[in-house]
Amino acid sequence: MTSTGTVPTVTLNGVERPLTDPTSVAALVTELLADGATATASPATARADGDAAPTGVAVAVDDAIVPRGLWASTLVRAGARVEVVTAVQGG
C-alpha cells in the first residue's frame, strides 16, 4: 500500500492523492473532471442508455482497462495506479 505519512493514497495520472476508503472508478473520474485536471475531457452528457459519464474518456486501473459499464461497480483501493485519458480531436 502506498501512503503519504499515515494516509493511504492512490496514484491518479501519476499524482498521489489521499484515498482513505475504496471508491468507484466513476467517482474518481467525476472528481478528476471537477478538479479541472483533464481540461480536454468532455462534460458529462446523458445518453439514451442513461449513462451520464463524460464522452471520450477511458480508464485503466493497475494497467487493466475498465469498461465504462463497470465504472460504478469497480472499486479502487489504496495503492492502486489509475490512469484517466481523454480523446482529443484536431490535428
CSV table of N, CA, C and O in Angstrom, one decimal:
chain,number,residue,atom,x,y,z
A,1,MET,N,0.8,-1.2,0.0
A,1,MET,CA,0.0,0.0,0.0
A,1,MET,C,0.9,1.2,0.0
A,1,MET,O,1.8,1.4,0.8
A,2,THR,N,0.5,2.2,-0.9
A,2,THR,CA,1.3,3.4,-0.9
A,2,THR,C,0.7,4.4,0.1
A,2,THR,O,-0.5,4.4,0.3
A,3,SER,N,1.5,5.1,0.8
A,3,SER,CA,1.0,6.1,1.7
A,3,SER,C,1.8,7.3,1.8
A,3,SER,O,3.0,7.3,1.6
A,4,THR,N,1.2,8.4,2.2
A,4,THR,CA,1.9,9.6,2.5
A,4,THR,C,1.7,9.8,4.0
A,4,THR,O,0.6,10.1,4.4
A,5,GLY,N,2.8,9.6,4.7
A,5,GLY,CA,2.7,9.6,6.2
A,5,GLY,C,1.8,8.4,6.6
A,5,GLY,O,2.2,7.3,6.3
A,6,THR,N,0.7,8.7,7.2
A,6,THR,CA,-0.2,7.6,7.6
A,6,THR,C,-1.5,7.5,6.8
A,6,THR,O,-2.3,6.7,7.0
A,7,VAL,N,-1.6,8.4,5.8
A,7,VAL,CA,-2.8,8.5,4.9
A,7,VAL,C,-2.6,7.6,3.7
A,7,VAL,O,-1.7,7.9,2.9
A,8,PRO,N,-3.5,6.6,3.5
A,8,PRO,CA,-3.3,5.8,2.3
A,8,PRO,C,-3.6,6.7,1.0
A,8,PRO,O,-4.4,7.6,1.1
A,9,THR,N,-3.0,6.3,-0.1
A,9,THR,CA,-3.1,7.1,-1.3
A,9,THR,C,-3.4,6.2,-2.5
A,9,THR,O,-3.2,5.0,-2.5
A,10,VAL,N,-3.8,6.8,-3.6
A,10,VAL,CA,-4.0,6.2,-4.9
A,10,VAL,C,-3.2,7.1,-5.8
A,10,VAL,O,-3.1,8.3,-5.6
A,11,THR,N,-2.6,6.5,-6.8
A,11,THR,CA,-1.8,7.3,-7.8
A,11,THR,C,-2.8,7.5,-9.0
A,11,THR,O,-3.2,6.5,-9.7
A,12,LEU,N,-3.2,8.7,-9.2
A,12,LEU,CA,-4.1,9.1,-10.3
A,12,LEU,C,-3.4,10.0,-11.3
A,12,LEU,O,-3.0,11.1,-11.0
A,13,ASN,N,-3.2,9.4,-12.5
A,13,ASN,CA,-2.5,10.1,-13.6
A,13,ASN,C,-1.1,10.6,-13.1
A,13,ASN,O,-0.7,11.7,-13.3
A,14,GLY,N,-0.5,9.7,-12.3
A,14,GLY,CA,0.9,10.0,-11.9
A,14,GLY,C,1.0,10.8,-10.6
A,14,GLY,O,2.1,11.1,-10.2
A,15,VAL,N,-0.1,11.2,-10.1
A,15,VAL,CA,-0.1,12.1,-8.9
A,15,VAL,C,-0.7,11.3,-7.7
A,15,VAL,O,-1.8,10.8,-7.9
A,16,GLU,N,0.0,11.3,-6.6
A,16,GLU,CA,-0.6,10.6,-5.4
A,16,GLU,C,-1.7,11.5,-4.8
A,16,GLU,O,-1.5,12.7,-4.7
A,17,ARG,N,-2.8,10.8,-4.5
A,17,ARG,CA,-3.9,11.5,-3.9
A,17,ARG,C,-4.4,10.7,-2.7
A,17,ARG,O,-4.3,9.5,-2.7
A,18,PRO,N,-4.9,11.3,-1.6
A,18,PRO,CA,-5.4,10.5,-0.5
A,18,PRO,C,-6.6,9.7,-0.9
A,18,PRO,O,-7.4,10.2,-1.7
A,19,LEU,N,-6.7,8.5,-0.3
A,19,LEU,CA,-7.8,7.7,-0.6
A,19,LEU,C,-8.0,6.8,0.7
A,19,LEU,O,-7.4,5.7,0.8
A,20,THR,N,-8.8,7.3,1.6
A,20,THR,CA,-9.0,6.6,2.9
A,20,THR,C,-9.9,5.4,2.7
A,20,THR,O,-9.8,4.4,3.5
A,21,ASP,N,-10.9,5.5,1.8
A,21,ASP,CA,-11.9,4.4,1.7
A,21,ASP,C,-11.9,4.0,0.2
A,21,ASP,O,-11.7,4.9,-0.7
A,22,PRO,N,-12.2,2.7,-0.1
A,22,PRO,CA,-12.3,2.3,-1.5
A,22,PRO,C,-13.4,3.2,-2.2
A,22,PRO,O,-14.4,3.5,-1.5
A,23,THR,N,-13.2,3.6,-3.4
A,23,THR,CA,-14.2,4.4,-4.1
A,23,THR,C,-14.3,3.9,-5.5
A,23,THR,O,-13.4,3.2,-6.0
A,24,SER,N,-15.4,4.2,-6.2
A,24,SER,CA,-15.6,3.7,-7.5
A,24,SER,C,-14.8,4.5,-8.6
A,24,SER,O,-14.4,5.6,-8.4
A,25,VAL,N,-14.6,3.8,-9.7
A,25,VAL,CA,-13.9,4.5,-10.8
A,25,VAL,C,-14.8,5.7,-11.2
A,25,VAL,O,-14.2,6.7,-11.5
A,26,ALA,N,-16.1,5.5,-11.2
A,26,ALA,CA,-17.0,6.6,-11.6
A,26,ALA,C,-16.8,7.8,-10.7
A,26,ALA,O,-16.7,9.0,-11.2
A,27,ALA,N,-16.6,7.6,-9.4
A,27,ALA,CA,-16.4,8.7,-8.5
A,27,ALA,C,-15.1,9.4,-8.7
A,27,ALA,O,-15.0,10.6,-8.7
A,28,LEU,N,-14.0,8.6,-9.0
A,28,LEU,CA,-12.7,9.2,-9.3
A,28,LEU,C,-12.7,10.0,-10.5
A,28,LEU,O,-12.2,11.1,-10.6
A,29,VAL,N,-13.4,9.5,-11.6
A,29,VAL,CA,-13.5,10.3,-12.8
A,29,VAL,C,-14.2,11.6,-12.6
A,29,VAL,O,-13.8,12.7,-13.0
A,30,THR,N,-15.3,11.5,-11.9
A,30,THR,CA,-16.1,12.7,-11.6
A,30,THR,C,-15.3,13.7,-10.8
A,30,THR,O,-15.3,14.9,-11.1
A,31,GLU,N,-14.5,13.2,-9.8
A,31,GLU,CA,-13.7,14.1,-9.0
A,31,GLU,C,-12.6,14.7,-9.8
A,31,GLU,O,-12.3,15.9,-9.8
A,32,LEU,N,-12.0,13.9,-10.7
A,32,LEU,CA,-10.9,14.4,-11.5
A,32,LEU,C,-11.4,15.5,-12.5
A,32,LEU,O,-10.7,16.6,-12.6
A,33,LEU,N,-12.5,15.3,-13.1
A,33,LEU,CA,-13.0,16.3,-14.0
A,33,LEU,C,-13.5,17.5,-13.3
A,33,LEU,O,-13.4,18.6,-13.8
A,34,ALA,N,-14.0,17.4,-12.1
A,34,ALA,CA,-14.5,18.5,-11.3
A,34,ALA,C,-13.3,19.4,-10.9
A,34,ALA,O,-13.4,20.6,-10.8
A,35,ASP,N,-12.1,18.7,-10.7
A,35,ASP,CA,-10.9,19.4,-10.3
A,35,ASP,C,-10.3,20.2,-11.5
A,35,ASP,O,-9.4,21.0,-11.4
A,36,GLY,N,-10.8,19.9,-12.7
A,36,GLY,CA,-10.3,20.5,-13.9
A,36,GLY,C,-8.9,19.9,-14.3
A,36,GLY,O,-8.2,20.5,-15.1
A,37,ALA,N,-8.6,18.8,-13.8
A,37,ALA,CA,-7.3,18.2,-14.1
A,37,ALA,C,-7.1,17.7,-15.5
A,37,ALA,O,-6.1,17.5,-16.0
A,38,THR,N,-8.3,17.4,-16.1
A,38,THR,CA,-8.2,17.0,-17.5
A,38,THR,C,-9.0,18.0,-18.3
A,38,THR,O,-10.2,17.8,-18.6
A,39,ALA,N,-8.4,19.0,-18.7
A,39,ALA,CA,-9.1,20.1,-19.4
A,39,ALA,C,-9.7,19.7,-20.7
A,39,ALA,O,-10.6,20.3,-21.2
A,40,THR,N,-9.2,18.6,-21.3
A,40,THR,CA,-9.7,18.2,-22.6
A,40,THR,C,-10.9,17.3,-22.5
A,40,THR,O,-11.4,16.9,-23.6
A,41,ALA,N,-11.3,16.9,-21.4
A,41,ALA,CA,-12.4,16.0,-21.2
A,41,ALA,C,-13.7,16.7,-21.5
A,41,ALA,O,-13.9,17.8,-21.2
A,42,SER,N,-14.6,15.9,-22.1
A,42,SER,CA,-15.9,16.5,-22.4
A,42,SER,C,-16.7,16.5,-21.2
A,42,SER,O,-16.6,15.6,-20.3
A,43,PRO,N,-17.7,17.4,-21.0
A,43,PRO,CA,-18.5,17.3,-19.8
A,43,PRO,C,-19.4,16.1,-19.9
A,43,PRO,O,-19.6,15.6,-21.0
A,44,ALA,N,-20.0,15.8,-18.8
A,44,ALA,CA,-20.9,14.6,-18.7
A,44,ALA,C,-22.1,14.9,-19.6
A,44,ALA,O,-22.7,16.0,-19.6
A,45,THR,N,-22.5,13.9,-20.4
A,45,THR,CA,-23.7,14.1,-21.3
A,45,THR,C,-24.6,12.9,-21.1
A,45,THR,O,-24.1,11.8,-21.3
A,46,ALA,N,-25.8,13.1,-20.8
A,46,ALA,CA,-26.7,11.9,-20.7
A,46,ALA,C,-27.0,11.3,-22.0
A,46,ALA,O,-27.2,12.0,-23.0
A,47,ARG,N,-26.9,10.0,-22.1
A,47,ARG,CA,-27.1,9.3,-23.3
A,47,ARG,C,-28.4,8.5,-23.2
A,47,ARG,O,-29.0,8.4,-22.1
A,48,ALA,N,-28.9,8.0,-24.3
A,48,ALA,CA,-30.1,7.2,-24.3
A,48,ALA,C,-30.2,6.1,-23.3
A,48,ALA,O,-31.2,5.8,-22.8
A,49,ASP,N,-29.0,5.5,-23.1
A,49,ASP,CA,-28.9,4.3,-22.2
A,49,ASP,C,-28.8,4.8,-20.7
A,49,ASP,O,-28.7,4.0,-19.8
A,50,GLY,N,-28.9,6.1,-20.4
A,50,GLY,CA,-28.9,6.6,-19.1
A,50,GLY,C,-27.5,6.9,-18.5
A,50,GLY,O,-27.3,7.3,-17.4
A,51,ASP,N,-26.5,6.6,-19.3
A,51,ASP,CA,-25.1,6.8,-18.9
A,51,ASP,C,-24.8,8.3,-18.9
A,51,ASP,O,-24.9,8.9,-20.0
A,52,ALA,N,-24.4,8.9,-17.8
A,52,ALA,CA,-24.1,10.3,-17.7
A,52,ALA,C,-22.6,10.5,-17.6
A,52,ALA,O,-22.2,11.6,-17.3
A,53,ALA,N,-21.8,9.5,-17.9
A,53,ALA,CA,-20.3,9.6,-17.9
A,53,ALA,C,-19.9,10.5,-19.0
A,53,ALA,O,-20.5,10.6,-20.1
A,54,PRO,N,-18.8,11.2,-18.9
A,54,PRO,CA,-18.2,12.0,-19.9
A,54,PRO,C,-17.8,11.2,-21.1
A,54,PRO,O,-17.4,10.0,-21.0
A,55,THR,N,-18.0,11.7,-22.3
A,55,THR,CA,-17.6,11.0,-23.5
A,55,THR,C,-16.1,11.2,-23.8
A,55,THR,O,-15.5,12.2,-23.3
A,56,GLY,N,-15.5,10.3,-24.5
A,56,GLY,CA,-14.1,10.4,-24.9
A,56,GLY,C,-13.2,10.1,-23.7
A,56,GLY,O,-12.0,10.6,-23.8
A,57,VAL,N,-13.6,9.4,-22.7
A,57,VAL,CA,-12.8,9.2,-21.5
A,57,VAL,C,-12.6,7.7,-21.4
A,57,VAL,O,-13.5,6.9,-21.5
A,58,ALA,N,-11.3,7.2,-21.1
A,58,ALA,CA,-11.0,5.8,-20.8
A,58,ALA,C,-10.3,5.8,-19.5
A,58,ALA,O,-9.5,6.7,-19.2
A,59,VAL,N,-10.4,4.6,-18.8
A,59,VAL,CA,-9.8,4.5,-17.5
A,59,VAL,C,-9.1,3.1,-17.4
A,59,VAL,O,-9.7,2.1,-17.9
A,60,ALA,N,-7.9,3.1,-16.9
A,60,ALA,CA,-7.2,1.9,-16.6
A,60,ALA,C,-6.9,1.9,-15.1
A,60,ALA,O,-6.4,2.9,-14.5
A,61,VAL,N,-7.0,0.7,-14.4
A,61,VAL,CA,-6.7,0.6,-13.0
A,61,VAL,C,-5.6,-0.5,-13.0
A,61,VAL,O,-5.9,-1.6,-13.4
A,62,ASP,N,-4.4,-0.2,-12.5
A,62,ASP,CA,-3.3,-1.2,-12.5
A,62,ASP,C,-3.1,-1.8,-13.8
A,62,ASP,O,-3.0,-3.0,-13.9
A,63,ASP,N,-3.1,-1.0,-14.9
A,63,ASP,CA,-2.8,-1.4,-16.2
A,63,ASP,C,-3.9,-2.2,-16.9
A,63,ASP,O,-3.7,-2.7,-18.0
A,64,ALA,N,-5.1,-2.3,-16.3
A,64,ALA,CA,-6.2,-3.0,-16.9
A,64,ALA,C,-7.3,-2.0,-17.2
A,64,ALA,O,-7.8,-1.3,-16.4
A,65,ILE,N,-7.7,-2.0,-18.5
A,65,ILE,CA,-8.8,-1.1,-18.9
A,65,ILE,C,-10.1,-1.5,-18.2
A,65,ILE,O,-10.4,-2.7,-18.1
A,66,VAL,N,-10.8,-0.5,-17.7
A,66,VAL,CA,-12.1,-0.7,-17.0
A,66,VAL,C,-13.2,-0.3,-18.0
A,66,VAL,O,-13.3,0.9,-18.3
A,67,PRO,N,-14.0,-1.2,-18.5
A,67,PRO,CA,-15.1,-0.8,-19.4
A,67,PRO,C,-16.1,0.1,-18.7
A,67,PRO,O,-16.3,0.0,-17.5
A,68,ARG,N,-16.6,1.1,-19.5
A,68,ARG,CA,-17.4,2.2,-18.9
A,68,ARG,C,-18.6,1.6,-18.1
A,68,ARG,O,-19.0,2.1,-17.1
A,69,GLY,N,-19.2,0.5,-18.6
A,69,GLY,CA,-20.3,-0.1,-17.9
A,69,GLY,C,-20.0,-0.6,-16.5
A,69,GLY,O,-20.9,-0.9,-15.7
A,70,LEU,N,-18.7,-0.8,-16.2
A,70,LEU,CA,-18.2,-1.3,-14.9
A,70,LEU,C,-17.7,-0.2,-14.0
A,70,LEU,O,-17.3,-0.5,-12.9
A,71,TRP,N,-17.7,1.1,-14.4
A,71,TRP,CA,-17.1,2.2,-13.6
A,71,TRP,C,-17.8,2.3,-12.3
A,71,TRP,O,-17.1,2.4,-11.3
A,72,ALA,N,-19.1,2.2,-12.2
A,72,ALA,CA,-19.8,2.4,-10.9
A,72,ALA,C,-19.5,1.3,-10.0
A,72,ALA,O,-19.5,1.5,-8.8
A,73,SER,N,-19.3,0.1,-10.5
A,73,SER,CA,-19.2,-1.1,-9.6
A,73,SER,C,-17.7,-1.5,-9.4
A,73,SER,O,-17.4,-2.4,-8.6
A,74,THR,N,-16.8,-0.9,-10.1
A,74,THR,CA,-15.3,-1.2,-9.9
A,74,THR,C,-14.8,-0.3,-8.8
A,74,THR,O,-14.7,0.9,-9.0
A,75,LEU,N,-14.3,-0.9,-7.7
A,75,LEU,CA,-13.8,-0.1,-6.6
A,75,LEU,C,-12.2,0.0,-6.8
A,75,LEU,O,-11.6,-0.9,-7.1
A,76,VAL,N,-11.8,1.2,-6.5
A,76,VAL,CA,-10.3,1.5,-6.5
A,76,VAL,C,-9.9,1.5,-5.0
A,76,VAL,O,-10.5,2.2,-4.2
A,77,ARG,N,-8.9,0.8,-4.7
A,77,ARG,CA,-8.4,0.7,-3.3
A,77,ARG,C,-7.1,1.4,-3.2
A,77,ARG,O,-6.4,1.7,-4.2
A,78,ALA,N,-6.7,1.8,-2.0
A,78,ALA,CA,-5.4,2.4,-1.7
A,78,ALA,C,-4.3,1.6,-2.3
A,78,ALA,O,-4.3,0.4,-2.3
A,79,GLY,N,-3.3,2.3,-2.9
A,79,GLY,CA,-2.2,1.7,-3.5
A,79,GLY,C,-2.3,1.4,-5.0
A,79,GLY,O,-1.4,1.1,-5.7
A,80,ALA,N,-3.6,1.6,-5.5
A,80,ALA,CA,-3.8,1.4,-7.0
A,80,ALA,C,-3.2,2.5,-7.8
A,80,ALA,O,-3.0,3.6,-7.4
A,81,ARG,N,-2.9,2.1,-9.1
A,81,ARG,CA,-2.5,3.1,-10.1
A,81,ARG,C,-3.6,3.3,-11.1
A,81,ARG,O,-4.1,2.3,-11.7
A,82,VAL,N,-4.1,4.5,-11.2
A,82,VAL,CA,-5.3,4.8,-12.0
A,82,VAL,C,-4.8,5.8,-13.1
A,82,VAL,O,-4.2,6.8,-12.8
A,83,GLU,N,-5.1,5.5,-14.3
A,83,GLU,CA,-4.9,6.4,-15.5
A,83,GLU,C,-6.2,6.8,-16.1
A,83,GLU,O,-7.0,5.9,-16.5
A,84,VAL,N,-6.5,8.0,-16.2
A,84,VAL,CA,-7.7,8.5,-16.9
A,84,VAL,C,-7.2,9.3,-18.1
A,84,VAL,O,-6.4,10.2,-18.0
A,85,VAL,N,-7.6,8.9,-19.3
A,85,VAL,CA,-7.2,9.5,-20.5
A,85,VAL,C,-8.4,10.0,-21.3
A,85,VAL,O,-9.5,9.4,-21.2
A,86,THR,N,-8.2,11.1,-22.1
A,86,THR,CA,-9.3,11.7,-22.9
A,86,THR,C,-8.9,11.7,-24.3
A,86,THR,O,-7.7,11.9,-24.6
A,87,ALA,N,-9.9,11.6,-25.2
A,87,ALA,CA,-9.6,11.7,-26.6
A,87,ALA,C,-9.7,13.2,-27.0
A,87,ALA,O,-10.5,13.9,-26.4
A,88,VAL,N,-8.8,13.6,-27.9
A,88,VAL,CA,-8.8,15.0,-28.3
A,88,VAL,C,-8.9,15.0,-29.8
A,88,VAL,O,-8.1,14.3,-30.5
A,89,GLN,N,-9.7,15.8,-30.3
A,89,GLN,CA,-9.9,16.0,-31.8
A,89,GLN,C,-9.1,17.1,-32.3
A,89,GLN,O,-8.9,18.1,-31.6
A,90,GLY,N,-8.6,17.0,-33.4
A,90,GLY,CA,-7.8,18.1,-34.0
A,90,GLY,C,-6.5,17.5,-34.6
A,90,GLY,O,-6.2,16.3,-34.6
A,91,GLY,N,-5.7,18.4,-35.1
A,91,GLY,CA,-4.5,17.9,-35.8
A,91,GLY,C,-3.5,18.9,-35.9
A,91,GLY,O,-3.2,19.9,-35.5
